[in-house]
Amino acid sequence: MLEHLLKQNKDWARKQIERDAGYFDRLVHQQAPEYLWIGCADSRVPANVITDLPPGEVFVHRNIANLVHHADLNCQSVLQFAIDVLKVQHIIVCGHYGCGGIRAAMERSPSGMVDHWLQPIRDIARLNRDELEAITDEEKRFDRLCELSVEGQCDRVLQSPIVRDALDRGQDLHVHGWAYRLTDGQIRCIADDKKRAEG
Ligand code: CO
């Protein structure tokens, strides 16, 4: 039963200790990540791997299509813990081009519970219909919708009472919207404090 995974885990743990004897002891005593990552659950977009960050450096929340629902107890709890307890300085909402969640939201075939989950994407598509309909290439249209959704989720992060309270207290906190490209592994910044200030 999944013995290859357990073996890989043992090998990994052994290699970590060989490289750095104090590795696990240090991690046990401290979790102080600077970043909260809100990303897609897609197996091709693992936060630590694509940012080349070791364990302990990024607090991660992932769900289908990296959505921030105001009533999602899971996501809002993650936000609160990250901000109030871990005191992260940066919240990164990272979408990705070629996201199956974005595509599924725009296709008419019903897929059960996930349809409810993906509703915010359809709302964003409706609000930006003119811009999106002007993009004739379907893939490019979905890519643009991915970016618009990332912006929308950043807004939802900023609207969260947890984030508003932290900003009112003067806590050092920044929200960044990113999009990852599967085809070349590169991340593009879609929205952040600086862009907002300029825009
Ligand atoms: Co995705």
Coordinates of N, CA and C and ligand atoms in Angstrom, one line a residue:
M1 N 0.8 -1.2 0.0 CA 0.0 0.0 0.0 C 0.9 1.3 0.0
L2 N 1.0 1.9 -1.1 CA 1.8 3.2 -1.3 C 3.2 3.1 -0.6
E3 N 3.7 1.9 -0.7 CA 5.0 1.8 0.0 C 6.1 2.6 -0.6
H4 N 6.0 2.8 -1.9 CA 7.0 3.6 -2.6 C 7.0 5.1 -2.0
L5 N 5.8 5.6 -1.7 CA 5.8 6.9 -1.1 C 6.4 7.0 0.3
L6 N 6.1 6.0 1.1 CA 6.7 5.9 2.4 C 8.2 5.8 2.3
K7 N 8.6 5.0 1.4 CA 10.1 4.8 1.2 C 10.7 6.2 0.8
Q8 N 10.1 6.8 -0.2 CA 10.6 8.1 -0.7 C 10.7 9.1 0.5
N9 N 9.7 9.1 1.4 CA 9.7 10.0 2.5 C 10.9 9.7 3.4
K10 N 11.1 8.4 3.7 CA 12.2 8.0 4.6 C 13.6 8.5 4.0
D11 N 13.7 8.3 2.7 CA 14.9 8.7 2.0 C 15.1 10.2 2.1
W12 N 14.0 10.9 1.9 CA 14.0 12.4 1.9 C 14.5 12.9 3.3
A13 N 13.9 12.3 4.3 CA 14.2 12.7 5.7 C 15.6 12.4 6.0
R14 N 16.1 11.3 5.6 CA 17.5 10.9 5.8 C 18.4 11.9 5.1
K15 N 18.1 12.2 3.9 CA 19.0 13.1 3.1 C 19.0 14.5 3.8
Q16 N 17.9 15.0 4.3 CA 17.8 16.3 4.9 C 18.8 16.3 6.1
I17 N 18.7 15.2 6.9 CA 19.6 15.2 8.1 C 21.1 15.1 7.7
E18 N 21.3 14.3 6.6 CA 22.7 14.2 6.2 C 23.3 15.6 5.8
R19 N 22.4 16.4 5.1 CA 22.8 17.7 4.7 C 22.9 18.7 5.8
D20 N 22.0 18.6 6.8 CA 21.9 19.6 7.9 C 21.3 18.9 9.1
A21 N 22.2 18.5 10.0 CA 21.8 17.7 11.2 C 20.7 18.4 12.0
G22 N 20.7 19.7 12.1 CA 19.7 20.4 13.0 C 18.5 20.8 12.3
Y23 N 18.3 20.3 11.0 CA 17.2 20.7 10.2 C 15.8 20.5 10.9
F24 N 15.5 19.3 11.3 CA 14.1 19.1 11.9 C 14.0 19.8 13.2
D25 N 15.1 19.8 14.0 CA 15.0 20.4 15.4 C 14.6 21.9 15.2
R26 N 15.2 22.5 14.3 CA 14.9 24.0 14.1 C 13.4 24.2 13.6
L27 N 13.0 23.3 12.7 CA 11.6 23.5 12.2 C 10.6 23.2 13.3
V28 N 10.9 22.2 14.2 CA 9.9 21.9 15.3 C 9.7 23.1 16.1
H29 N 10.7 23.8 16.4 CA 10.6 24.9 17.4 C 10.1 26.2 16.8
Q30 N 10.0 26.3 15.5 CA 9.6 27.6 14.9 C 8.9 27.5 13.6
Q31 N 7.7 28.1 13.5 CA 7.1 28.3 12.3 C 6.8 29.8 12.1
A32 N 7.6 30.4 11.3 CA 7.5 31.9 11.1 C 7.6 32.3 9.7
P33 N 6.6 31.8 8.9 CA 6.7 32.1 7.4 C 6.3 33.6 7.2
E34 N 6.9 34.2 6.2 CA 6.6 35.6 5.8 C 5.4 35.6 4.9
Y35 N 5.1 34.5 4.3 CA 4.1 34.5 3.2 C 3.0 33.6 3.4
L36 N 1.8 34.1 3.0 CA 0.6 33.2 2.9 C 0.3 33.0 1.5
W37 N 0.2 31.8 1.1 CA -0.1 31.5 -0.4 C -1.5 30.9 -0.5
I38 N -2.3 31.6 -1.3 CA -3.6 31.1 -1.6 C -3.6 30.7 -3.1
G39 N -3.5 29.4 -3.4 CA -3.3 28.9 -4.7 C -4.3 27.8 -5.2
C40 N -4.2 27.5 -6.4 CA -5.0 26.4 -7.0 C -4.5 25.0 -6.5
A41 N -5.5 24.1 -6.3 CA -5.2 22.8 -5.8 C -4.5 21.9 -6.9
D42 N -4.5 22.5 -8.1 CA -3.9 21.8 -9.2 C -2.5 21.2 -8.8
S43 N -2.3 19.9 -9.1 CA -1.1 19.2 -8.7 C 0.2 19.8 -9.4
R44 N 0.0 20.6 -10.4 CA 1.2 21.1 -11.1 C 1.6 22.4 -10.6
V45 N 0.9 22.9 -9.6 CA 1.3 24.3 -9.1 C 1.5 24.2 -7.5
P46 N 2.6 23.5 -7.1 CA 2.9 23.4 -5.7 C 3.7 24.6 -5.3
A47 N 3.2 25.3 -4.2 CA 3.7 26.6 -3.8 C 5.2 26.6 -3.5
N48 N 5.6 25.7 -2.7 CA 7.0 25.6 -2.3 C 8.0 25.4 -3.5
V49 N 7.5 24.5 -4.3 CA 8.4 24.1 -5.4 C 8.6 25.2 -6.4
I50 N 7.5 25.9 -6.8 CA 7.6 26.9 -7.9 C 8.3 28.2 -7.4
T51 N 8.2 28.4 -6.1 CA 8.9 29.6 -5.5 C 10.3 29.2 -4.9
D52 N 10.6 27.9 -5.0 CA 11.9 27.4 -4.5 C 12.1 27.7 -3.0
L53 N 11.0 27.6 -2.2 CA 11.1 27.8 -0.8 C 11.1 26.5 0.0
P54 N 12.0 26.5 1.0 CA 12.0 25.2 1.8 C 10.8 25.2 2.8
P55 N 10.6 24.0 3.4 CA 9.6 23.9 4.5 C 9.8 25.0 5.5
G56 N 8.7 25.6 6.0 CA 8.8 26.6 7.1 C 8.7 28.0 6.5
E57 N 8.7 28.2 5.2 CA 8.8 29.6 4.7 C 7.5 30.1 4.1
V58 N 6.5 29.2 3.8 CA 5.3 29.7 3.2 C 4.1 28.9 3.8
F59 N 3.1 29.6 4.3 CA 1.9 29.0 4.8 C 0.9 28.9 3.7
V60 N 0.4 27.7 3.5 CA -0.3 27.4 2.2 C -1.8 27.0 2.4
H61 N -2.6 27.7 1.6 CA -4.0 27.3 1.4 C -4.3 27.1 0.0
R62 N -4.8 25.9 -0.4 CA -5.1 25.7 -1.8 C -6.5 25.1 -2.0
N63 N -7.2 25.6 -3.0 CA -8.5 25.0 -3.3 C -8.6 25.1 -4.9
I64 N -9.7 24.6 -5.3 CA -9.9 24.6 -6.8 C -10.1 26.0 -7.3
A65 N -9.2 26.4 -8.2 CA -9.2 27.7 -8.8 C -8.9 28.9 -7.9
N66 N -8.2 28.6 -6.8 CA -7.7 29.6 -5.8 C -8.7 30.7 -5.6
L67 N -9.9 30.3 -5.0 CA -11.0 31.2 -4.8 C -11.0 31.6 -3.3
V68 N -11.5 32.8 -3.0 CA -11.6 33.3 -1.7 C -13.1 33.6 -1.5
H69 N -13.8 32.6 -0.8 CA -15.2 32.8 -0.5 C -15.3 33.4 0.9
H70 N -16.2 34.5 1.0 CA -16.3 35.1 2.3 C -16.8 34.2 3.4
A71 N -17.6 33.2 3.0 CA -18.2 32.3 4.0 C -17.4 31.0 4.1
D72 N -16.3 30.9 3.4 CA -15.5 29.7 3.5 C -14.7 29.7 4.8
L73 N -15.2 28.9 5.7 CA -14.6 28.8 7.1 C -13.1 28.4 7.0
N74 N -12.8 27.5 6.1 CA -11.4 27.1 5.9 C -10.5 28.2 5.5
C75 N -10.9 28.9 4.4 CA -10.0 30.0 3.9 C -9.9 31.1 4.9
Q76 N -11.1 31.5 5.5 CA -11.1 32.6 6.4 C -10.3 32.3 7.7
S77 N -10.3 31.0 8.1 CA -9.5 30.6 9.3 C -8.0 30.7 9.0
V78 N -7.7 30.3 7.8 CA -6.3 30.3 7.3 C -5.8 31.8 7.3
L79 N -6.7 32.7 6.8 CA -6.3 34.1 6.8 C -6.1 34.6 8.2
Q80 N -7.0 34.2 9.1 CA -6.9 34.8 10.5 C -5.6 34.2 11.2
F81 N -5.4 32.9 11.0 CA -4.2 32.4 11.7 C -2.9 33.0 11.1
A82 N -2.9 33.1 9.8 CA -1.7 33.6 9.1 C -1.4 35.1 9.5
I83 N -2.5 35.9 9.7 CA -2.3 37.3 10.0 C -2.2 37.5 11.5
D84 N -3.0 36.9 12.3 CA -3.0 37.2 13.7 C -2.0 36.4 14.5
V85 N -1.7 35.2 14.1 CA -0.8 34.4 14.9 C 0.6 34.4 14.2
L86 N 0.6 34.0 12.9 CA 2.0 33.9 12.2 C 2.5 35.3 11.8
K87 N 1.6 36.3 11.7 CA 2.0 37.6 11.3 C 2.7 37.7 10.0
V88 N 2.2 37.0 9.0 CA 2.8 37.0 7.7 C 2.7 38.5 7.1
Q89 N 3.7 38.8 6.3 CA 3.7 40.2 5.8 C 3.1 40.2 4.3
H90 N 3.0 39.1 3.7 CA 2.6 39.1 2.3 C 1.5 38.0 2.1
I91 N 0.4 38.3 1.5 CA -0.6 37.4 1.1 C -0.5 37.3 -0.4
I92 N -0.2 36.1 -0.9 CA -0.1 35.9 -2.4 C -1.3 35.1 -2.9
V93 N -2.1 35.7 -3.8 CA -3.1 34.9 -4.4 C -2.5 34.5 -5.8
C94 N -2.3 33.2 -6.0 CA -1.7 32.8 -7.2 C -2.6 31.9 -8.1
G95 N -3.0 32.4 -9.2 CA -3.8 31.6 -10.1 C -2.8 31.0 -11.1
H96 N -3.3 30.3 -12.1 CA -2.5 29.8 -13.2 C -3.2 29.7 -14.5
Y97 N -2.5 30.0 -15.5 CA -3.0 29.9 -16.9 C -3.3 28.4 -17.1
G98 N -4.3 28.2 -17.9 CA -4.7 26.8 -18.2 C -5.4 26.1 -17.0
C99 N -6.0 26.9 -16.2 CA -6.7 26.4 -15.0 C -8.0 25.6 -15.3
G100 N -8.1 24.4 -14.9 CA -9.3 23.6 -15.2 C -10.5 24.2 -14.5
G101 N -10.3 24.8 -13.4 CA -11.4 25.4 -12.7 C -12.1 26.6 -13.5
I102 N -11.2 27.4 -14.1 CA -11.7 28.5 -14.9 C -12.5 28.0 -16.1
R103 N -11.9 27.0 -16.7 CA -12.5 26.4 -17.9 C -13.9 25.8 -17.5
A104 N -13.9 25.0 -16.4 CA -15.1 24.3 -16.0 C -16.2 25.3 -15.6
A105 N -15.8 26.5 -15.1 CA -16.8 27.5 -14.7 C -17.5 28.0 -16.0
M106 N -16.8 28.1 -17.1 CA -17.3 28.7 -18.3 C -18.0 27.7 -19.2
E107 N -17.8 26.4 -18.9 CA -18.5 25.4 -19.7 C -19.8 25.1 -19.1
R108 N -20.7 24.7 -20.0 CA -22.1 24.6 -19.6 C -22.4 23.2 -18.9
S109 N -21.5 22.3 -19.1 CA -21.8 20.9 -18.6 C -21.8 20.9 -17.0
P110 N -22.8 20.5 -16.4 CA -22.9 20.5 -15.0 C -21.9 19.5 -14.3
S111 N -21.2 19.9 -13.3 CA -20.2 19.0 -12.7 C -20.5 18.9 -11.2
G112 N -21.7 19.1 -10.7 CA -22.0 18.9 -9.3 C -21.6 20.0 -8.4
M113 N -21.2 19.6 -7.2 CA -20.8 20.5 -6.2 C -19.8 21.6 -6.6
V114 N -18.9 21.2 -7.5 CA -17.9 22.2 -7.9 C -18.5 23.4 -8.7
D115 N -19.7 23.2 -9.3 CA -20.4 24.3 -9.9 C -20.7 25.4 -8.9
H116 N -21.1 25.1 -7.7 CA -21.4 26.1 -6.7 C -20.1 26.8 -6.3
W117 N -19.1 26.0 -6.2 CA -17.8 26.5 -5.8 C -17.3 27.5 -6.8
L118 N -17.5 27.3 -8.1 CA -16.9 28.1 -9.1 C -17.7 29.3 -9.5
Q119 N -18.8 29.5 -8.8 CA -19.7 30.6 -9.1 C -19.0 32.0 -9.2
P120 N -18.1 32.3 -8.3 CA -17.5 33.7 -8.4 C -16.8 33.9 -9.7
I121 N -16.3 32.8 -10.4 CA -15.6 33.0 -11.7 C -16.7 33.4 -12.7
R122 N -17.8 32.8 -12.7 CA -18.9 33.2 -13.6 C -19.3 34.7 -13.3
D123 N -19.4 35.1 -12.1 CA -19.7 36.5 -11.8 C -18.7 37.4 -12.4
I124 N -17.4 37.1 -12.2 CA -16.4 37.9 -12.7 C -16.4 38.0 -14.3
A125 N -16.7 36.8 -14.9 CA -16.8 36.8 -16.3 C -18.0 37.7 -16.8
R126 N -19.1 37.7 -16.0 CA -20.2 38.5 -16.4 C -19.9 40.0 -16.3
L127 N -19.2 40.3 -15.2 CA -18.9 41.7 -15.0 C -17.9 42.3 -16.0
N128 N -17.1 41.4 -16.7 CA -16.1 41.8 -17.6 C -16.4 41.2 -19.0
R129 N -17.7 41.1 -19.3 CA -18.1 40.4 -20.5 C -17.6 41.0 -21.8
D130 N -17.6 42.4 -21.8 CA -17.2 43.1 -23.1 C -15.7 42.8 -23.4
E131 N -14.9 42.9 -22.3 CA -13.5 42.7 -22.5 C -13.2 41.3 -22.9
L132 N -13.9 40.3 -22.3 CA -13.6 38.9 -22.6 C -14.2 38.5 -23.9
E133 N -15.3 39.0 -24.3 CA -15.9 38.6 -25.6 C -15.1 39.1 -26.8
A134 N -14.3 40.2 -26.5 CA -13.5 40.8 -27.6 C -12.2 39.9 -27.8
I135 N -11.9 39.0 -26.9 CA -10.8 38.1 -27.1 C -11.3 36.8 -27.9
T136 N -10.9 36.7 -29.1 CA -11.5 35.6 -30.0 C -10.8 34.2 -29.6
D137 N -9.6 34.2 -29.3 CA -8.9 33.0 -29.0 C -9.4 32.5 -27.6
E138 N -9.9 31.3 -27.6 CA -10.5 30.8 -26.4 C -9.5 30.7 -25.2
E139 N -8.4 30.1 -25.6 CA -7.4 29.9 -24.5 C -6.9 31.3 -23.9
K140 N -6.7 32.3 -24.8 CA -6.4 33.6 -24.3 C -7.5 34.2 -23.5
R141 N -8.7 33.9 -23.9 CA -9.9 34.5 -23.1 C -9.9 33.9 -21.7
F142 N -9.6 32.6 -21.6 CA -9.6 31.9 -20.3 C -8.4 32.5 -19.5
D143 N -7.3 32.7 -20.2 CA -6.1 33.2 -19.5 C -6.4 34.6 -18.9
R144 N -7.1 35.4 -19.7 CA -7.5 36.8 -19.2 C -8.5 36.6 -18.0
L145 N -9.4 35.7 -18.1 CA -10.3 35.5 -17.0 C -9.6 35.0 -15.7
C146 N -8.6 34.2 -15.9 CA -7.7 33.8 -14.8 C -7.2 35.0 -14.1
E147 N -6.6 36.0 -14.9 CA -6.1 37.2 -14.3 C -7.1 38.0 -13.6
L148 N -8.3 38.1 -14.2 CA -9.4 38.9 -13.6 C -9.8 38.3 -12.3
S149 N -9.9 36.9 -12.3 CA -10.3 36.2 -11.1 C -9.2 36.5 -10.0
V150 N -8.0 36.4 -10.3 CA -6.9 36.7 -9.3 C -7.1 38.1 -8.7
E151 N -7.4 39.1 -9.6 CA -7.7 40.4 -9.1 C -8.9 40.4 -8.1
G152 N -9.9 39.7 -8.6 CA -11.1 39.6 -7.8 C -10.9 39.0 -6.4
Q153 N -10.1 37.9 -6.4 CA -9.8 37.2 -5.1 C -8.9 38.1 -4.2
C154 N -8.0 38.9 -4.8 CA -7.2 39.9 -4.0 C -8.2 40.9 -3.4
D155 N -9.2 41.3 -4.1 CA -10.2 42.3 -3.5 C -10.9 41.6 -2.4
R156 N -11.3 40.3 -2.6 CA -12.0 39.6 -1.5 C -11.1 39.5 -0.3
V157 N -9.8 39.2 -0.5 CA -8.9 39.2 0.7 C -8.9 40.5 1.4
L158 N -8.8 41.6 0.6 CA -8.7 42.9 1.2 C -10.1 43.3 1.9
Q159 N -11.2 42.7 1.4 CA -12.5 43.0 2.0 C -12.7 42.2 3.3
S160 N -11.9 41.2 3.5 CA -12.2 40.4 4.7 C -12.0 41.2 6.0
P161 N -12.9 41.1 6.9 CA -12.8 41.8 8.2 C -11.4 41.5 8.9
I162 N -10.9 40.3 8.7 CA -9.6 40.0 9.3 C -8.5 40.8 8.8
V163 N -8.5 41.0 7.5 CA -7.5 41.8 6.8 C -7.7 43.3 7.1
R164 N -9.0 43.7 7.0 CA -9.2 45.2 7.3 C -8.8 45.5 8.7
D165 N -9.1 44.7 9.7 CA -8.7 45.0 11.1 C -7.2 45.1 11.2
A166 N -6.5 44.1 10.5 CA -5.0 44.1 10.6 C -4.5 45.4 10.0
L167 N -5.0 45.9 8.9 CA -4.5 47.1 8.2 C -4.9 48.3 9.1
D168 N -6.1 48.3 9.7 CA -6.4 49.4 10.6 C -5.5 49.5 11.8
R169 N -5.0 48.3 12.3 CA -4.1 48.3 13.4 C -2.7 48.8 13.0
G170 N -2.5 48.9 11.6 CA -1.2 49.3 11.1 C -0.2 48.1 10.9
Q171 N -0.8 46.9 10.9 CA 0.1 45.7 10.7 C 0.7 45.8 9.3
D172 N 1.9 45.4 9.1 CA 2.6 45.4 7.8 C 2.1 44.2 7.0
L173 N 1.2 44.5 6.0 CA 0.6 43.4 5.3 C 0.3 43.9 3.9
H174 N 0.7 43.0 2.9 CA 0.6 43.4 1.5 C -0.1 42.2 0.8
V175 N -0.9 42.6 -0.2 CA -1.6 41.5 -1.0 C -1.1 41.6 -2.4
H176 N -0.8 40.4 -2.9 CA -0.2 40.3 -4.3 C -1.0 39.3 -5.1
G177 N -1.3 39.7 -6.3 CA -2.0 38.8 -7.2 C -1.0 38.3 -8.3
W178 N -0.9 37.0 -8.4 CA 0.1 36.4 -9.4 C -0.6 35.4 -10.3
A179 N 0.0 35.2 -11.4 CA -0.5 34.1 -12.3 C 0.7 33.3 -12.8
Y180 N 0.6 32.0 -12.7 CA 1.7 31.1 -13.0 C 1.4 30.4 -14.4
R181 N 2.5 30.4 -15.2 CA 2.3 29.8 -16.5 C 2.8 28.4 -16.5
L182 N 2.0 27.4 -16.8 CA 2.4 26.0 -16.8 C 3.4 25.7 -17.9
T183 N 3.4 26.5 -19.0 CA 4.2 26.1 -20.1 C 5.7 26.5 -19.9
D184 N 6.0 27.5 -19.1 CA 7.4 27.9 -18.9 C 7.8 28.0 -17.4
G185 N 6.8 27.8 -16.5 CA 7.2 27.8 -15.1 C 7.3 29.2 -14.5
Q186 N 6.9 30.2 -15.3 CA 7.1 31.6 -14.8 C 5.9 32.2 -14.2
I187 N 6.1 33.0 -13.2 CA 5.0 33.7 -12.5 C 5.0 35.2 -12.9
R188 N 3.8 35.7 -13.2 CA 3.6 37.1 -13.6 C 2.8 37.8 -12.5
C189 N 3.3 39.0 -12.2 CA 2.5 39.8 -11.2 C 1.3 40.5 -11.8
I190 N 0.1 40.2 -11.4 CA -1.1 40.8 -11.9 C -1.5 42.0 -11.2
A191 N -1.4 41.9 -9.9 CA -1.9 43.0 -9.0 C -1.1 43.0 -7.7
D192 N -0.7 44.2 -7.2 CA -0.2 44.3 -5.9 C -0.4 45.7 -5.4
D193 N 0.1 46.0 -4.2 CA -0.1 47.3 -3.6 C 0.3 48.4 -4.5
K194 N 1.5 48.2 -5.1 CA 2.1 49.2 -5.9 C 1.3 49.5 -7.2
K195 N 0.8 48.4 -7.8 CA 0.0 48.6 -9.0 C -1.3 49.3 -8.6
R196 N -1.9 48.9 -7.5 CA -3.1 49.5 -7.1 C -2.9 51.0 -6.9
A197 N -1.8 51.4 -6.2 CA -1.5 52.8 -6.0 C -1.4 53.6 -7.3
E198 N -0.8 52.9 -8.3 CA -0.6 53.6 -9.6 C -1.9 53.7 -10.3
G199 N -2.7 52.6 -10.2 CA -3.9 52.4 -11.0 C -5.1 53.3 -10.5
Ligands
CO1 CO -6.3 25.5 -11.4

